[in-house]
Amino acid sequence: MKSYPYTSAKSTDKVFKYIALSFTVFALGILVVLLIDIFSKGIARINWDFFRNLPSRHAEKSGIITALAGMLSLLFFTIVIALPIGILAGIYLQEYGKKNRLAKFIEINISNLAGVPSVIYGILGLTLFVRILKLGNSLIAGALTLSLLILPIIIVATREAIRAVPDSLREGSYGMGATKWQTTSKIVFPAALGGILTGIILAVSRAIGETAPLLVIGALVYVPFIPEGPKDQFTTLPIQIFNWTSRPQAAFIVNAAAGIIVLLLITFLLNGLAIYVRNKWYKKIKY
Amino acid sequence: MSMFKLETKNANLWYGEKQALKNISIGIEPNTVTAFIGPSGCGKSTLLRCFNRMNELIENTKIEGEFLMDDTDIYDMDVYELRKRVGMVFQKPNPFPKSIFDNVAYGLRIIGEKNRNAIKDKVELSLKNAALWDEVNGILNKPALSLSGGQQQRLCIARTLAIEPSVVLMDEPASSLDPISTSKIEDLIYKLKQKFTIVIVTHNMQQAARVSNKTAFFYLGELIEFDNTEKMFTDPQNQRTQNYVTGRFG
Amino acid sequence: MTRLQEELKQLRESLSNMAILVTNQLKKSVYSLLDEDEDLANEVIANEKRVNALELEIDRDCEYIFALLNPVAHDMRFVFSTLKINADMERIGDYGEGIAKLVLLGKKAFDKSLIKEIKLKEMSDTSILMMKDATKAYCEDNTKIARSIFARDLELNEINRNASAVAEYYIKNNMERIPQALLIVSIIRKLERVGDHITNIAEEVIFYKEAKVLRHIEKGKNNQKEI
């Protein structure tokens, strides 16, 4: 039996497989090494005191309570501001807006905004919210700045989720005499909800990690009190970690590592939640 | 008082530059099943969608001519009212991603029905009318998308029937279904004509022959022939009709 | 019930009505001869219109069922057979009318002894019995009864064969009564044709039920097993 010259294709196949595998192992390996490093450095420090203590000059007594409180309050206000505006804007642009050149222009630019370096938002926030509106370096200014940052993400996620809803559903609704608002609110929005929620969670987890814009608007690095209202000054966990890493004492590095572990945990939790929500929604509305 | 439930006089329609309907005049009698047949692109679906003004949802369409329902110009009516009186079933089943019950109840809630018992009763009645009740009684809270294709289409029919339209328009309702589901739907259509006026677009001539009382043959946007189904399939008057129904083209 | 099933049911009823109508035509026509009842003969002639109208209606129904509902398998054979049986029945009705017309021509001058000799009553009784059996076979889808008809047709053929000899003998001895003798022979011939058509009906019933074609095969004799 004549042997066909496909052995070269077969061996190329194998080579590619091994190259890809080795790159993957390499990348994962680096990640694993980093994680092991962080965990080994910081895990000892994690105890209830770490969570409850205020920051202090003594590394062993320093805790992340103010940073956590600041971060959670900041997130709260950011969500309250960005969510309604982002979702409604997304619904309007996708469902109600006329599909002309202007609309396309707007769509492209919103996507662009999502890619703008976050420090630019910081500068914008500093000028507009801190100085012109005289809000100072408060939680509310930080929240407004972060809202601007994540607004494009929410709008794009909302639009994509709504775009993914098949037209046949809208037709079915209109065919029964429903108005545009009834169709949008009762059919389109519920169907798009999973995608929208996923987008929100991802936007929020992005906001958690933002340090640069907050520093620019003046978030404090050393905050020995828990913020009580929107006008108060604040700090966040990434900033707190940044602070600790710039200290010379080795003990603060341990704190920083512990802070990173907490931050990673929160991020993983949020992403896991996003995946869970997306899967559950996906099962519900398999088209 | 005209003898027609639906009527159009000198209907013309353009999608942009292309003319899809050319001077169509046709009258649909009440409590009949009328079939629109013809090769692809002949305008039958386009004409169907004129009767509930669904063509307005497509951009760049221009419509001329008179469209009447119960002798009233449908462009003088509130379009949402019109669509509640003229229901539509689409080619591919499109149940909402909700439960079976909520799908059928959707229309009732849209028109403002609040009484829960009334809704429950009407849902049951519609599912019975659509020959689906026996198969879904007891699993009404399951997602509609868990049903088979044929069941989903009957669910869409039940959903349309729930708000008690007087006319039901069907755009190739069985073309995406298997033969057994198709024949169930055909039996259903044949029985429904006692209570409703039905217009069905189909590319399957044998289906038109099986379920309809009157048949209209369209070609390239024109109405070629319109007569009792028996006549159309045993002795059509126009040569093009004869060629089409005998399968010589299209 | 699907639409096709409803239409088939109605078709069966229509043909049953046709069968009853035609059987009565046949009965009345021979009794108009045996009882010398000219009113009865006129009734048969008047009724022929109804037979023709019903034949057209059943033809048209079969046409529509084929064109619109595409019956297949035994449904198709049923409509096919009904169409052919319809034609046979209409011919039987024609013969009934024909006999009635011959009766009127005879003007009550028929010789009862000839009628007895030529076995006309036996022939007509047998043919009416065959007609009833054929109707029953169709209505009940009973092929056993259908097959019993073939043997009886042989009786009719026998009487028909002997009729010429009987008539010839009679005419030689009754020269003044030739016309009515000839009329009686004509009636015998018509009854024989009626028997043939009833046999056709039986063949169609067997075709419908068993998809077996028995046309042009000699039946009723020793080859009973093969059919």
XYZ file of N, CA and C in Angstrom, chain A residues 99 168-180 182-183 186-187 190-191 284-287, chain B residues 49 52 54 57 80 83-84 86-88 90 94-98 106-107 110 143 145 159-160 163:
144
model
N -30.817 54.484 13.829
C -29.558 53.867 13.403
C -28.965 54.656 12.241
N -36.883 38.045 16.684
C -38.127 37.264 16.610
C -38.954 37.441 17.880
N -38.277 37.659 19.017
C -39.013 37.883 20.257
C -39.736 39.230 20.207
N -39.029 40.241 19.679
C -39.676 41.550 19.596
C -40.884 41.486 18.664
N -40.689 40.791 17.542
C -41.795 40.656 16.585
C -42.988 39.995 17.226
N -42.698 38.935 17.995
C -43.790 38.226 18.653
C -44.554 39.155 19.577
N -43.822 40.050 20.249
C -44.486 40.969 21.169
C -45.271 42.030 20.416
N -44.644 42.651 19.415
C -45.358 43.672 18.641
C -46.581 43.085 17.968
N -46.435 41.838 17.482
C -47.547 41.190 16.789
C -48.775 41.068 17.663
N -48.585 41.139 19.009
C -49.739 41.029 19.885
C -50.250 42.388 20.305
N -49.721 43.452 19.701
C -50.244 44.767 20.022
C -49.542 45.429 21.189
N -48.348 44.921 21.567
C -47.634 45.572 22.658
C -46.950 46.828 22.135
N -46.806 47.840 23.013
C -46.102 49.052 22.619
C -44.600 48.814 22.749
N -43.811 49.789 22.280
C -42.364 49.628 22.341
C -41.906 49.516 23.790
N -43.641 48.426 26.396
C -44.027 47.128 26.948
C -43.079 46.036 26.471
N -42.761 46.097 25.174
C -41.867 45.083 24.619
C -40.492 45.169 25.267
N -40.840 44.263 29.199
C -41.299 42.938 29.607
C -40.577 41.802 28.894
N -40.048 42.092 27.709
C -39.440 40.997 26.952
C -37.929 41.197 26.794
N -35.751 41.703 30.379
C -35.556 40.456 31.129
C -34.665 39.458 30.394
N -34.815 39.424 29.074
C -33.988 38.474 28.321
C -32.528 38.880 28.337
N -31.486 29.559 31.139
C -32.892 29.943 31.162
C -33.386 30.358 29.789
N -32.507 30.953 29.000
C -33.028 31.509 27.760
C -32.299 30.989 26.531
N -31.898 29.724 26.574
C -31.219 29.160 25.397
C -32.059 29.373 24.152
N -31.532 30.080 23.190
C -32.343 30.346 21.998
C -32.183 29.219 21.006
N -48.332 40.692 6.002
C -47.889 41.578 7.061
C -48.456 42.985 6.917
N -51.636 43.516 9.444
C -51.486 43.984 10.821
C -50.381 45.034 10.933
N -47.408 45.217 10.215
C -46.082 44.837 10.713
C -44.991 45.333 9.771
N -42.562 48.144 10.804
C -41.376 47.950 11.620
C -40.110 47.894 10.772
N -51.955 49.606 17.769
C -51.887 48.591 18.839
C -53.223 47.876 18.973
N -53.471 45.351 16.146
C -52.689 44.125 16.324
C -53.285 43.227 17.394
N -54.153 43.787 18.252
C -54.810 42.911 19.218
C -55.967 42.184 18.551
N -55.915 41.495 15.229
C -55.363 40.665 14.161
C -54.080 40.036 14.689
N -54.144 38.774 15.039
C -52.984 38.124 15.640
C -52.073 37.530 14.578
N -50.837 37.224 14.970
C -49.901 36.680 13.985
C -49.074 35.541 14.550
N -45.697 33.202 13.557
C -44.557 33.352 12.674
C -43.977 32.024 12.236
N -41.481 31.373 18.182
C -40.735 32.355 18.960
C -41.316 32.548 20.357
N -41.389 31.477 21.141
C -41.902 31.656 22.502
C -40.967 32.537 23.303
N -41.529 33.315 24.225
C -40.696 34.166 25.061
C -39.950 33.298 26.065
N -38.751 33.759 26.484
C -38.013 32.989 27.486
C -38.643 33.120 28.863
N -39.878 32.624 28.958
C -40.606 32.655 30.227
C -41.267 31.289 30.366
N -49.144 36.514 28.536
C -48.505 37.785 28.171
C -49.486 38.757 27.550
N -50.204 38.284 26.543
C -51.130 39.163 25.844
C -52.198 39.715 26.774
N -50.789 42.410 28.778
C -50.567 43.600 27.948
C -51.848 44.418 27.843
N -40.155 26.203 31.712
C -39.832 27.172 30.658
C -40.391 26.718 29.311
N -39.195 27.121 26.528
C -38.166 26.627 25.609
C -37.821 25.167 25.848
N -50.852 31.504 22.503
C -50.548 32.853 22.966
C -51.319 33.882 22.150
N -51.367 33.659 20.840
C -52.091 34.590 19.974
C -53.599 34.513 20.225
N -55.841 36.490 23.427
C -56.493 37.795 23.491
C -57.673 37.871 22.521
